[in-house]
Amino acid sequence: IVQMQPNLVSAVNTARQLEGQEEICFVGYVMDVFCIERGRLLDNNSVRTLEGPDRHSLHCLVDVNRCVSSGFEILMDPPADGDQIYARALRLDEFGNQEVLSLARRSGRPGFCSTCIGDLDNQVSGFRATVRGSLVPDSGVPPMIQVNEVAPASEGCGGDMFVPVDVSTEVGGDSTAVVLHGSLMATAWGFLLPTGVLSAVLLRHRPNGLWFQIHKILQVSGFLLAAGGIFVAFRNFGNVYEHKGLPGYKHAVIGLTTMICGFLQIVGGAVRPHAPEYGEKKTKVRLAWELVHKCTGYSAVILAYSAIYLGAQVAGINRDAFLGVFYASVVYTAVVAFIFGIDKITYKKPKPEGDKVAPKGPPRI
């Protein structure tokens, strides 16, 4: 919390304004509470929210459900000779939220944001506004303003702008959904599913179809976890990545493509044509199925690692943690491949006991 200097406040504010008995006027950047609490811009993860509100897109501000529903605050510009950190100055009431949303949509470039009209301006980022209203006493930090009017920033306050007594530069970490989504996806696509693929490639020499049991269990359980992860994404992130110009767009597209490949693998495994008996030729249908199944599986794993890496880049305050998970999954997969490979090279088939005859070839799967 930052306390403003009393002499500065007394020069521009009156006691009636501070008590909510007189209208105040303020101009500043409009920022959704979700991005403030997140710590970094949802649509530009490399930018800290209170350092670069001018880079916050209109699309994120007015189209993304989590941003819109979180409400809005007005930020105070940093002092010319101090740290370039914007402060949380005023929290808008419900009427103010709706008025700001309406003005932002009228000011945004149509086509860049899906709900923008653009009849007032053609902005793509950094939305500022002028707000007039009365302070709500004892409403916390930043204080709430009961809004009477929201106007374009160009209208200004005519040299009579209110200076908040208490402002905040604190941000939170509203990242529960991000952590849940990332954890489910990373566990599934970074660990379980690659292990299942490697078992099918490197453990076929093991008797009694052991590779297939491992493959089936890991692929099904991994896909179920991934399905939970994609549900969390749709439930919480909505249309945040719908615009091609946003950093998370590639993550969303690659992630969905990976999930489609995974779904096709599950369906393909359920309807697979059975392998021929030992010594028989594979049918054309079986050969085609194996080609598609293998190519789709390998592609899904490669895409998954790309999606995990890109997802870490847009994970906000959890970026470094998820990058660590990504690198750990790559190392893990390499170690498992090495162990399975050594087992394949060094494995010796057990000799049959007594009159028992060793089965010819692998089991039909």
mmCIF file of C-alpha atoms in Angstrom:
data_model
loop_
_atom_site.group_PDB
_atom_site.id
_atom_site.type_symbol
_atom_site.label_atom_id
_atom_site.label_comp_id
_atom_site.label_asym_id
_atom_site.label_seq_id
_atom_site.Cartn_x
_atom_site.Cartn_y
_atom_site.Cartn_z
ATOM 1 C CA ILE A 1 0.000 0.000 0.000
ATOM 2 C CA VAL A 2 1.300 3.449 -0.911
ATOM 3 C CA GLN A 3 0.301 6.441 1.210
ATOM 4 C CA MET A 4 0.127 9.732 -0.700
ATOM 5 C CA GLN A 5 1.812 12.785 0.821
ATOM 6 C CA PRO A 6 -0.742 14.790 2.885
ATOM 7 C CA ASN A 7 0.281 18.169 1.443
ATOM 8 C CA LEU A 8 -0.280 16.891 -2.091
ATOM 9 C CA VAL A 9 -3.672 15.500 -1.221
ATOM 10 C CA SER A 10 -4.851 18.640 0.517
ATOM 11 C CA ALA A 11 -3.886 20.681 -2.508
ATOM 12 C CA VAL A 12 -6.287 18.905 -4.828
ATOM 13 C CA ASN A 13 -8.816 17.019 -2.701
ATOM 14 C CA THR A 14 -11.476 18.369 -0.387
ATOM 15 C CA ALA A 15 -12.844 16.794 2.780
ATOM 16 C CA ARG A 16 -16.245 16.440 1.131
ATOM 17 C CA GLN A 17 -14.692 14.499 -1.746
ATOM 18 C CA LEU A 18 -12.921 12.130 0.634
ATOM 19 C CA GLU A 19 -16.174 11.542 2.508
ATOM 20 C CA GLY A 20 -18.085 10.805 -0.676
ATOM 21 C CA GLN A 21 -20.206 13.945 -0.461
ATOM 22 C CA GLU A 22 -18.776 15.643 -3.532
ATOM 23 C CA GLU A 23 -18.130 14.377 -7.054
ATOM 24 C CA ILE A 24 -14.592 13.523 -8.071
ATOM 25 C CA CYS A 25 -13.022 13.140 -11.504
ATOM 26 C CA PHE A 26 -10.170 10.831 -12.460
ATOM 27 C CA VAL A 27 -8.400 9.785 -15.679
ATOM 28 C CA GLY A 28 -6.338 6.640 -16.102
ATOM 29 C CA TYR A 29 -5.867 3.277 -17.735
ATOM 30 C CA VAL A 30 -8.715 0.815 -17.309
ATOM 31 C CA MET A 31 -7.588 -2.638 -16.171
ATOM 32 C CA ASP A 32 -9.597 -5.745 -15.361
ATOM 33 C CA VAL A 33 -9.132 -7.157 -11.865
ATOM 34 C CA PHE A 34 -8.313 -10.614 -13.236
ATOM 35 C CA CYS A 35 -5.175 -9.380 -14.983
ATOM 36 C CA ILE A 36 -4.234 -7.274 -11.961
ATOM 37 C CA GLU A 37 -4.486 -10.212 -9.584
ATOM 38 C CA ARG A 38 -2.719 -12.438 -12.099
ATOM 39 C CA GLY A 39 0.352 -10.214 -11.986
ATOM 40 C CA ARG A 40 0.990 -10.344 -15.732
ATOM 41 C CA LEU A 41 -1.171 -9.460 -18.714
ATOM 42 C CA LEU A 42 -3.134 -12.495 -19.818
ATOM 43 C CA ASP A 43 -2.745 -11.498 -23.470
ATOM 44 C CA ASN A 44 0.924 -10.475 -23.167
ATOM 45 C CA ASN A 45 2.562 -12.655 -20.554
ATOM 46 C CA SER A 46 5.970 -10.980 -20.739
ATOM 47 C CA VAL A 47 4.486 -7.732 -19.392
ATOM 48 C CA ARG A 48 3.760 -7.153 -15.714
ATOM 49 C CA THR A 49 0.260 -5.752 -15.377
ATOM 50 C CA LEU A 50 1.162 -2.634 -13.396
ATOM 51 C CA GLU A 51 4.141 -1.861 -15.623
ATOM 52 C CA GLY A 52 2.516 -1.992 -19.045
ATOM 53 C CA PRO A 53 -1.239 -1.272 -19.048
ATOM 54 C CA ASP A 54 -0.720 0.468 -22.394
ATOM 55 C CA ARG A 55 -0.016 -2.969 -23.900
ATOM 56 C CA HIS A 56 -3.230 -4.563 -22.644
ATOM 57 C CA SER A 57 -5.374 -5.417 -25.657
ATOM 58 C CA LEU A 58 -8.962 -4.301 -26.061
ATOM 59 C CA HIS A 59 -9.767 -7.887 -27.000
ATOM 60 C CA CYS A 60 -8.695 -9.177 -23.600
ATOM 61 C CA LEU A 61 -10.410 -6.291 -21.824
ATOM 62 C CA VAL A 62 -13.841 -6.630 -23.436
ATOM 63 C CA ASP A 63 -14.072 -10.134 -24.970
ATOM 64 C CA VAL A 64 -12.545 -12.522 -22.443
ATOM 65 C CA ASN A 65 -15.131 -13.718 -19.954
ATOM 66 C CA ARG A 66 -12.802 -13.982 -16.963
ATOM 67 C CA CYS A 67 -11.546 -10.441 -17.503
ATOM 68 C CA VAL A 68 -14.975 -8.907 -18.038
ATOM 69 C CA SER A 69 -16.624 -10.685 -15.107
ATOM 70 C CA SER A 70 -13.833 -9.731 -12.671
ATOM 71 C CA GLY A 71 -14.684 -6.025 -12.803
ATOM 72 C CA PHE A 72 -12.459 -3.048 -13.561
ATOM 73 C CA GLU A 73 -10.159 -0.617 -11.808
ATOM 74 C CA ILE A 74 -8.655 2.697 -12.879
ATOM 75 C CA LEU A 75 -4.882 2.925 -12.595
ATOM 76 C CA MET A 76 -2.966 6.020 -11.538
ATOM 77 C CA ASP A 77 -0.019 7.042 -13.710
ATOM 78 C CA PRO A 78 3.423 6.717 -12.068
ATOM 79 C CA PRO A 79 5.295 9.872 -11.004
ATOM 80 C CA ALA A 80 7.702 11.243 -13.585
ATOM 81 C CA ASP A 81 10.720 10.869 -11.292
ATOM 82 C CA GLY A 82 9.866 7.534 -9.652
ATOM 83 C CA ASP A 83 9.491 3.854 -10.489
ATOM 84 C CA GLN A 84 7.357 3.328 -13.548
ATOM 85 C CA ILE A 85 4.747 1.346 -11.645
ATOM 86 C CA TYR A 86 1.094 2.198 -12.125
ATOM 87 C CA ALA A 87 -1.011 2.134 -8.969
ATOM 88 C CA ARG A 88 -4.470 0.716 -8.341
ATOM 89 C CA ALA A 89 -6.371 3.937 -7.699
ATOM 90 C CA LEU A 90 -10.127 3.375 -7.956
ATOM 91 C CA ARG A 91 -12.372 0.326 -8.057
ATOM 92 C CA LEU A 92 -15.514 0.745 -10.158
ATOM 93 C CA ASP A 93 -18.989 -0.162 -8.970
ATOM 94 C CA GLU A 94 -21.295 -2.314 -11.097
ATOM 95 C CA PHE A 95 -22.682 0.649 -13.030
ATOM 96 C CA GLY A 96 -19.156 1.872 -13.677
ATOM 97 C CA ASN A 97 -18.101 -1.572 -14.904
ATOM 98 C CA GLN A 98 -20.915 -1.616 -17.437
ATOM 99 C CA GLU A 99 -20.261 1.951 -18.589
ATOM 100 C CA VAL A 100 -16.528 1.334 -19.022
ATOM 101 C CA LEU A 101 -17.252 -1.871 -20.921
ATOM 102 C CA SER A 102 -19.644 -0.053 -23.239
ATOM 103 C CA LEU A 103 -17.205 2.799 -23.890
ATOM 104 C CA ALA A 104 -14.309 0.396 -24.482
ATOM 105 C CA ARG A 105 -16.328 -1.580 -27.018
ATOM 106 C CA ARG A 106 -17.262 1.618 -28.822
ATOM 107 C CA SER A 107 -13.587 2.601 -28.851
ATOM 108 C CA GLY A 108 -12.106 -0.731 -29.952
ATOM 109 C CA ARG A 109 -11.207 -1.717 -33.501
ATOM 110 C CA PRO A 110 -13.856 -4.000 -35.026
ATOM 111 C CA GLY A 111 -12.315 -7.277 -36.093
ATOM 112 C CA PHE A 112 -9.592 -7.081 -33.477
ATOM 113 C CA CYS A 113 -12.079 -7.609 -30.674
ATOM 114 C CA SER A 114 -15.235 -9.531 -31.453
ATOM 115 C CA THR A 115 -17.577 -7.287 -29.424
ATOM 116 C CA CYS A 116 -16.092 -3.946 -30.507
ATOM 117 C CA ILE A 117 -18.159 -1.445 -32.486
ATOM 118 C CA GLY A 118 -15.525 1.205 -33.160
ATOM 119 C CA ASP A 119 -17.877 4.138 -33.694
ATOM 120 C CA LEU A 120 -15.824 6.367 -31.346
ATOM 121 C CA ASP A 121 -12.253 5.255 -31.981
ATOM 122 C CA ASN A 122 -10.095 2.518 -33.498
ATOM 123 C CA GLN A 123 -7.970 1.359 -30.540
ATOM 124 C CA VAL A 124 -6.337 -2.047 -30.157
ATOM 125 C CA SER A 125 -4.617 -1.656 -26.763
ATOM 126 C CA GLY A 126 -4.110 0.642 -23.782
ATOM 127 C CA PHE A 127 -7.658 1.846 -23.057
ATOM 128 C CA ARG A 128 -7.963 4.967 -20.877
ATOM 129 C CA ALA A 129 -11.110 6.658 -19.614
ATOM 130 C CA THR A 130 -12.392 9.590 -17.582
ATOM 131 C CA VAL A 131 -14.651 8.636 -14.663
ATOM 132 C CA ARG A 132 -16.788 10.879 -12.488
ATOM 133 C CA GLY A 133 -18.586 9.877 -9.328
ATOM 134 C CA SER A 134 -18.438 9.748 -5.539
ATOM 135 C CA LEU A 135 -16.096 7.797 -3.301
ATOM 136 C CA VAL A 136 -17.688 5.076 -1.182
ATOM 137 C CA PRO A 137 -16.349 5.667 2.372
ATOM 138 C CA ASP A 138 -14.516 2.769 4.055
ATOM 139 C CA SER A 139 -14.652 0.666 0.879
ATOM 140 C CA GLY A 140 -11.085 -0.604 1.127
ATOM 141 C CA VAL A 141 -7.942 -0.099 -0.930
ATOM 142 C CA PRO A 142 -8.268 0.843 -3.649
ATOM 143 C CA PRO A 143 -11.481 2.668 -2.737
ATOM 144 C CA MET A 144 -14.644 2.090 -4.720
ATOM 145 C CA ILE A 145 -16.150 4.900 -6.735
ATOM 146 C CA GLN A 146 -19.886 5.126 -7.229
ATOM 147 C CA VAL A 147 -19.790 6.127 -10.864
ATOM 148 C CA ASN A 148 -22.004 8.814 -12.347
ATOM 149 C CA GLU A 149 -20.375 9.058 -15.766
ATOM 150 C CA VAL A 150 -17.677 7.428 -17.885
ATOM 151 C CA ALA A 151 -16.245 9.463 -20.768
ATOM 152 C CA PRO A 152 -13.302 9.221 -23.186
ATOM 153 C CA ALA A 153 -9.927 10.032 -21.648
ATOM 154 C CA SER A 154 -9.571 12.980 -24.011
ATOM 155 C CA GLU A 155 -12.377 14.758 -22.162
ATOM 156 C CA GLY A 156 -10.244 14.930 -19.009
ATOM 157 C CA CYS A 157 -11.046 16.604 -15.712
ATOM 158 C CA GLY A 158 -10.353 20.210 -16.645
ATOM 159 C CA GLY A 159 -7.426 20.562 -14.259
ATOM 160 C CA ASP A 160 -9.416 19.326 -11.272
ATOM 161 C CA MET A 161 -8.388 15.660 -11.112
ATOM 162 C CA PHE A 162 -8.755 13.791 -7.862
ATOM 163 C CA VAL A 163 -5.621 12.306 -6.257
ATOM 164 C CA PRO A 164 -6.435 9.142 -4.266
ATOM 165 C CA VAL A 165 -5.239 9.123 -0.663
ATOM 166 C CA ASP A 166 -4.451 5.403 -0.587
ATOM 167 C CA VAL A 167 -3.402 3.453 -3.646
ATOM 168 C CA SER A 168 -2.069 -0.061 -3.995
ATOM 169 C CA THR A 169 0.682 -1.589 -6.077
ATOM 170 C CA GLU A 170 0.051 -5.082 -4.751
ATOM 171 C CA VAL A 171 -1.036 -7.878 -7.054
ATOM 172 C CA GLY A 172 -2.165 -11.360 -6.234
ATOM 173 C CA GLY A 173 -1.826 -14.711 -7.899
ATOM 174 C CA ASP A 174 -5.217 -15.845 -9.158
ATOM 175 C CA SER A 175 -3.719 -18.887 -10.788
ATOM 176 C CA THR A 176 -5.649 -21.883 -9.451
ATOM 177 C CA ALA A 177 -7.166 -22.704 -12.831
ATOM 178 C CA VAL A 178 -3.829 -22.190 -14.587
ATOM 179 C CA VAL A 179 -2.063 -24.548 -12.175
ATOM 180 C CA LEU A 180 -4.807 -27.178 -12.427
ATOM 181 C CA HIS A 181 -4.928 -27.077 -16.226
ATOM 182 C CA GLY A 182 -1.150 -27.118 -16.556
ATOM 183 C CA SER A 183 -0.678 -29.890 -14.007
ATOM 184 C CA LEU A 184 -3.212 -32.187 -15.646
ATOM 185 C CA MET A 185 -1.852 -31.595 -19.135
ATOM 186 C CA ALA A 186 1.810 -31.874 -18.147
ATOM 187 C CA THR A 187 1.229 -35.097 -16.209
ATOM 188 C CA ALA A 188 -0.687 -36.637 -19.093
ATOM 189 C CA TRP A 189 1.283 -35.457 -22.122
ATOM 190 C CA GLY A 190 4.669 -35.005 -20.498
ATOM 191 C CA PHE A 191 4.899 -38.267 -18.564
ATOM 192 C CA LEU A 192 2.126 -40.880 -18.908
ATOM 193 C CA LEU A 193 1.411 -40.825 -22.639
ATOM 194 C CA PRO A 194 5.052 -40.719 -23.824
ATOM 195 C CA THR A 195 5.799 -43.696 -21.559
ATOM 196 C CA GLY A 196 2.911 -45.571 -23.133
ATOM 197 C CA VAL A 197 4.244 -44.827 -26.609
ATOM 198 C CA LEU A 198 7.743 -45.982 -25.657
ATOM 199 C CA SER A 199 6.375 -49.232 -24.235
ATOM 200 C CA ALA A 200 4.794 -50.003 -27.611
ATOM 201 C CA VAL A 201 8.050 -49.269 -29.427
ATOM 202 C CA LEU A 202 10.649 -50.810 -27.117
ATOM 203 C CA LEU A 203 8.961 -53.493 -24.978
ATOM 204 C CA ARG A 204 7.430 -55.787 -27.577
ATOM 205 C CA HIS A 205 10.070 -58.406 -26.823
ATOM 206 C CA ARG A 206 8.565 -59.008 -23.398
ATOM 207 C CA PRO A 207 6.329 -62.110 -23.093
ATOM 208 C CA ASN A 208 2.551 -62.268 -22.612
ATOM 209 C CA GLY A 209 1.887 -58.916 -24.242
ATOM 210 C CA LEU A 210 3.246 -56.962 -21.269
ATOM 211 C CA TRP A 211 3.937 -53.955 -23.496
ATOM 212 C CA PHE A 212 0.309 -53.842 -24.570
ATOM 213 C CA GLN A 213 -1.009 -53.839 -21.006
ATOM 214 C CA ILE A 214 1.336 -50.983 -20.087
ATOM 215 C CA HIS A 215 0.478 -49.143 -23.301
ATOM 216 C CA LYS A 216 -3.273 -49.478 -22.823
ATOM 217 C CA ILE A 217 -3.325 -48.457 -19.153
ATOM 218 C CA LEU A 218 -1.076 -45.425 -19.629
ATOM 219 C CA GLN A 219 -2.772 -44.188 -22.793
ATOM 220 C CA VAL A 220 -6.296 -44.390 -21.396
ATOM 221 C CA SER A 221 -5.437 -42.893 -17.997
ATOM 222 C CA GLY A 222 -3.290 -40.204 -19.619
ATOM 223 C CA PHE A 223 -6.026 -39.193 -22.036
ATOM 224 C CA LEU A 224 -8.590 -39.006 -19.218
ATOM 225 C CA LEU A 225 -6.309 -36.624 -17.318
ATOM 226 C CA ALA A 226 -5.812 -34.567 -20.470
ATOM 227 C CA ALA A 227 -9.577 -34.451 -21.015
ATOM 228 C CA GLY A 228 -9.901 -33.013 -17.515
ATOM 229 C CA GLY A 229 -7.257 -30.444 -18.381
ATOM 230 C CA ILE A 230 -9.024 -29.342 -21.538
ATOM 231 C CA PHE A 231 -12.299 -29.066 -19.600
ATOM 232 C CA VAL A 232 -10.601 -26.726 -17.107
ATOM 233 C CA ALA A 233 -9.307 -24.633 -20.010
ATOM 234 C CA PHE A 234 -12.703 -24.255 -21.674
ATOM 235 C CA ARG A 235 -14.401 -23.653 -18.336
ATOM 236 C CA ASN A 236 -12.034 -20.922 -17.149
ATOM 237 C CA PHE A 237 -10.238 -19.357 -20.086
ATOM 238 C CA GLY A 238 -13.115 -19.112 -22.544
ATOM 239 C CA ASN A 239 -12.220 -17.201 -25.692
ATOM 240 C CA VAL A 240 -8.992 -15.691 -24.369
ATOM 241 C CA TYR A 241 -6.908 -17.141 -27.189
ATOM 242 C CA GLU A 242 -9.262 -16.649 -30.108
ATOM 243 C CA HIS A 243 -7.254 -13.835 -31.717
ATOM 244 C CA LYS A 244 -4.248 -14.830 -33.835
ATOM 245 C CA GLY A 245 -2.206 -11.868 -32.650
ATOM 246 C CA LEU A 246 -2.142 -12.978 -29.007
ATOM 247 C CA PRO A 247 0.743 -15.007 -27.538
ATOM 248 C CA GLY A 248 -1.506 -17.812 -26.271
ATOM 249 C CA TYR A 249 -3.071 -18.488 -29.664
ATOM 250 C CA LYS A 250 -0.378 -20.970 -30.768
ATOM 251 C CA HIS A 251 -0.627 -22.818 -27.473
ATOM 252 C CA ALA A 252 -4.390 -23.159 -27.855
ATOM 253 C CA VAL A 253 -4.247 -24.332 -31.478
ATOM 254 C CA ILE A 254 -1.443 -26.844 -30.892
ATOM 255 C CA GLY A 255 -3.071 -28.049 -27.685
ATOM 256 C CA LEU A 256 -6.420 -28.700 -29.366
ATOM 257 C CA THR A 257 -4.703 -30.436 -32.283
ATOM 258 C CA THR A 258 -2.855 -32.657 -29.814
ATOM 259 C CA MET A 259 -6.107 -33.556 -28.063
ATOM 260 C CA ILE A 260 -7.739 -34.454 -31.373
ATOM 261 C CA CYS A 261 -4.803 -36.744 -32.172
ATOM 262 C CA GLY A 262 -5.124 -38.314 -28.729
ATOM 263 C CA PHE A 263 -8.842 -38.900 -29.189
ATOM 264 C CA LEU A 264 -8.231 -40.545 -32.560
ATOM 265 C CA GLN A 265 -5.686 -42.828 -30.889
ATOM 266 C CA ILE A 266 -8.217 -43.985 -28.308
ATOM 267 C CA VAL A 267 -10.892 -44.595 -30.939
ATOM 268 C CA GLY A 268 -8.405 -46.281 -33.258
ATOM 269 C CA GLY A 269 -7.223 -48.589 -30.495
ATOM 270 C CA ALA A 270 -10.792 -49.618 -29.724
ATOM 271 C CA VAL A 271 -11.670 -50.530 -33.340
ATOM 272 C CA ARG A 272 -8.275 -51.882 -34.429
ATOM 273 C CA PRO A 273 -8.218 -54.887 -36.785
ATOM 274 C CA HIS A 274 -6.611 -57.839 -35.019
ATOM 275 C CA ALA A 275 -3.091 -58.889 -35.902
ATOM 276 C CA PRO A 276 -2.675 -62.067 -37.984
ATOM 277 C CA GLU A 277 -1.634 -65.408 -36.558
ATOM 278 C CA TYR A 278 2.080 -66.103 -36.381
ATOM 279 C CA GLY A 279 3.412 -66.689 -39.894
ATOM 280 C CA GLU A 280 0.438 -65.083 -41.666
ATOM 281 C CA LYS A 281 0.676 -61.878 -43.667
ATOM 282 C CA LYS A 282 -0.873 -58.689 -42.370
ATOM 283 C CA THR A 283 -3.912 -57.504 -44.244
ATOM 284 C CA LYS A 284 -3.875 -54.186 -46.059
ATOM 285 C CA VAL A 285 -6.363 -52.853 -43.526
ATOM 286 C CA ARG A 286 -4.065 -53.831 -40.656
ATOM 287 C CA LEU A 287 -1.032 -52.279 -42.368
ATOM 288 C CA ALA A 288 -2.945 -49.052 -43.013
ATOM 289 C CA TRP A 289 -4.186 -48.956 -39.424
ATOM 290 C CA GLU A 290 -0.682 -49.453 -38.016
ATOM 291 C CA LEU A 291 0.702 -46.661 -40.210
ATOM 292 C CA VAL A 292 -2.000 -44.192 -39.182
ATOM 293 C CA HIS A 293 -1.867 -45.220 -35.516
ATOM 294 C CA LYS A 294 1.901 -44.846 -35.284
ATOM 295 C CA CYS A 295 2.115 -41.572 -37.205
ATOM 296 C CA THR A 296 -0.723 -40.025 -35.218
ATOM 297 C CA GLY A 297 0.776 -41.178 -31.921
ATOM 298 C CA TYR A 298 4.262 -39.876 -32.648
ATOM 299 C CA SER A 299 2.842 -36.590 -33.929
ATOM 300 C CA ALA A 300 0.706 -36.186 -30.807
ATOM 301 C CA VAL A 301 3.714 -36.559 -28.495
ATOM 302 C CA ILE A 302 5.793 -34.053 -30.475
ATOM 303 C CA LEU A 303 2.915 -31.577 -30.568
ATOM 304 C CA ALA A 304 2.305 -32.123 -26.859
ATOM 305 C CA TYR A 305 5.821 -31.077 -25.919
ATOM 306 C CA SER A 306 5.411 -27.960 -28.055
ATOM 307 C CA ALA A 307 2.096 -27.185 -26.351
ATOM 308 C CA ILE A 308 3.586 -27.665 -22.871
ATOM 309 C CA TYR A 309 6.459 -25.316 -23.662
ATOM 310 C CA LEU A 310 4.180 -22.649 -25.148
ATOM 311 C CA GLY A 311 1.759 -23.085 -22.267
ATOM 312 C CA ALA A 312 4.533 -22.365 -19.788
ATOM 313 C CA GLN A 313 5.199 -19.083 -21.604
ATOM 314 C CA VAL A 314 1.635 -17.877 -20.947
ATOM 315 C CA ALA A 315 1.295 -19.225 -17.397
ATOM 316 C CA GLY A 316 1.823 -15.849 -15.723
ATOM 317 C CA ILE A 317 3.445 -16.065 -12.304
ATOM 318 C CA ASN A 318 3.702 -19.848 -12.766
ATOM 319 C CA ARG A 319 5.901 -19.569 -15.867
ATOM 320 C CA ASP A 320 9.189 -20.670 -14.315
ATOM 321 C CA ALA A 321 7.586 -23.597 -12.486
ATOM 322 C CA PHE A 322 5.977 -24.941 -15.652
ATOM 323 C CA LEU A 323 9.159 -24.458 -17.647
ATOM 324 C CA GLY A 324 10.830 -26.640 -15.028
ATOM 325 C CA VAL A 325 8.117 -29.262 -15.503
ATOM 326 C CA PHE A 326 8.637 -29.134 -19.275
ATOM 327 C CA TYR A 327 12.376 -29.738 -19.016
ATOM 328 C CA ALA A 328 11.802 -32.457 -16.415
ATOM 329 C CA SER A 329 9.372 -34.250 -18.744
ATOM 330 C CA VAL A 330 11.884 -34.181 -21.595
ATOM 331 C CA VAL A 331 14.621 -35.616 -19.366
ATOM 332 C CA TYR A 332 12.205 -38.202 -17.959
ATOM 333 C CA THR A 333 11.204 -39.387 -21.425
ATOM 334 C CA ALA A 334 14.840 -39.657 -22.482
ATOM 335 C CA VAL A 335 15.692 -41.708 -19.375
ATOM 336 C CA VAL A 336 12.717 -44.050 -19.883
ATOM 337 C CA ALA A 337 13.650 -44.520 -23.541
ATOM 338 C CA PHE A 338 17.209 -45.362 -22.495
ATOM 339 C CA ILE A 339 16.070 -47.900 -19.876
ATOM 340 C CA PHE A 340 13.578 -49.564 -22.242
ATOM 341 C CA GLY A 341 16.201 -49.611 -24.985
ATOM 342 C CA ILE A 342 18.786 -51.295 -22.759
ATOM 343 C CA ASP A 343 16.177 -53.845 -21.727
ATOM 344 C CA LYS A 344 15.415 -54.623 -25.359
ATOM 345 C CA ILE A 345 19.094 -55.114 -26.205
ATOM 346 C CA THR A 346 19.998 -57.223 -23.169
ATOM 347 C CA TYR A 347 16.794 -59.235 -22.754
ATOM 348 C CA LYS A 348 17.088 -62.990 -23.184
ATOM 349 C CA LYS A 349 14.028 -65.103 -23.764
ATOM 350 C CA PRO A 350 13.539 -67.733 -21.049
ATOM 351 C CA LYS A 351 14.135 -71.313 -22.127
ATOM 352 C CA PRO A 352 11.101 -73.618 -22.018
ATOM 353 C CA GLU A 353 11.050 -76.092 -19.136
ATOM 354 C CA GLY A 354 10.686 -79.832 -19.779
ATOM 355 C CA ASP A 355 8.286 -80.616 -22.592
ATOM 356 C CA LYS A 356 6.924 -77.058 -22.748
ATOM 357 C CA VAL A 357 7.255 -75.412 -26.115
ATOM 358 C CA ALA A 358 7.933 -71.705 -26.296
ATOM 359 C CA PRO A 359 5.192 -69.867 -28.195
ATOM 360 C CA LYS A 360 6.110 -68.679 -31.644
ATOM 361 C CA GLY A 361 5.994 -64.952 -32.208
ATOM 362 C CA PRO A 362 4.284 -62.230 -30.199
ATOM 363 C CA PRO A 363 0.677 -62.574 -29.035
ATOM 364 C CA ARG A 364 -2.041 -61.392 -31.408
ATOM 365 C CA ILE A 365 -3.031 -57.825 -30.439
#
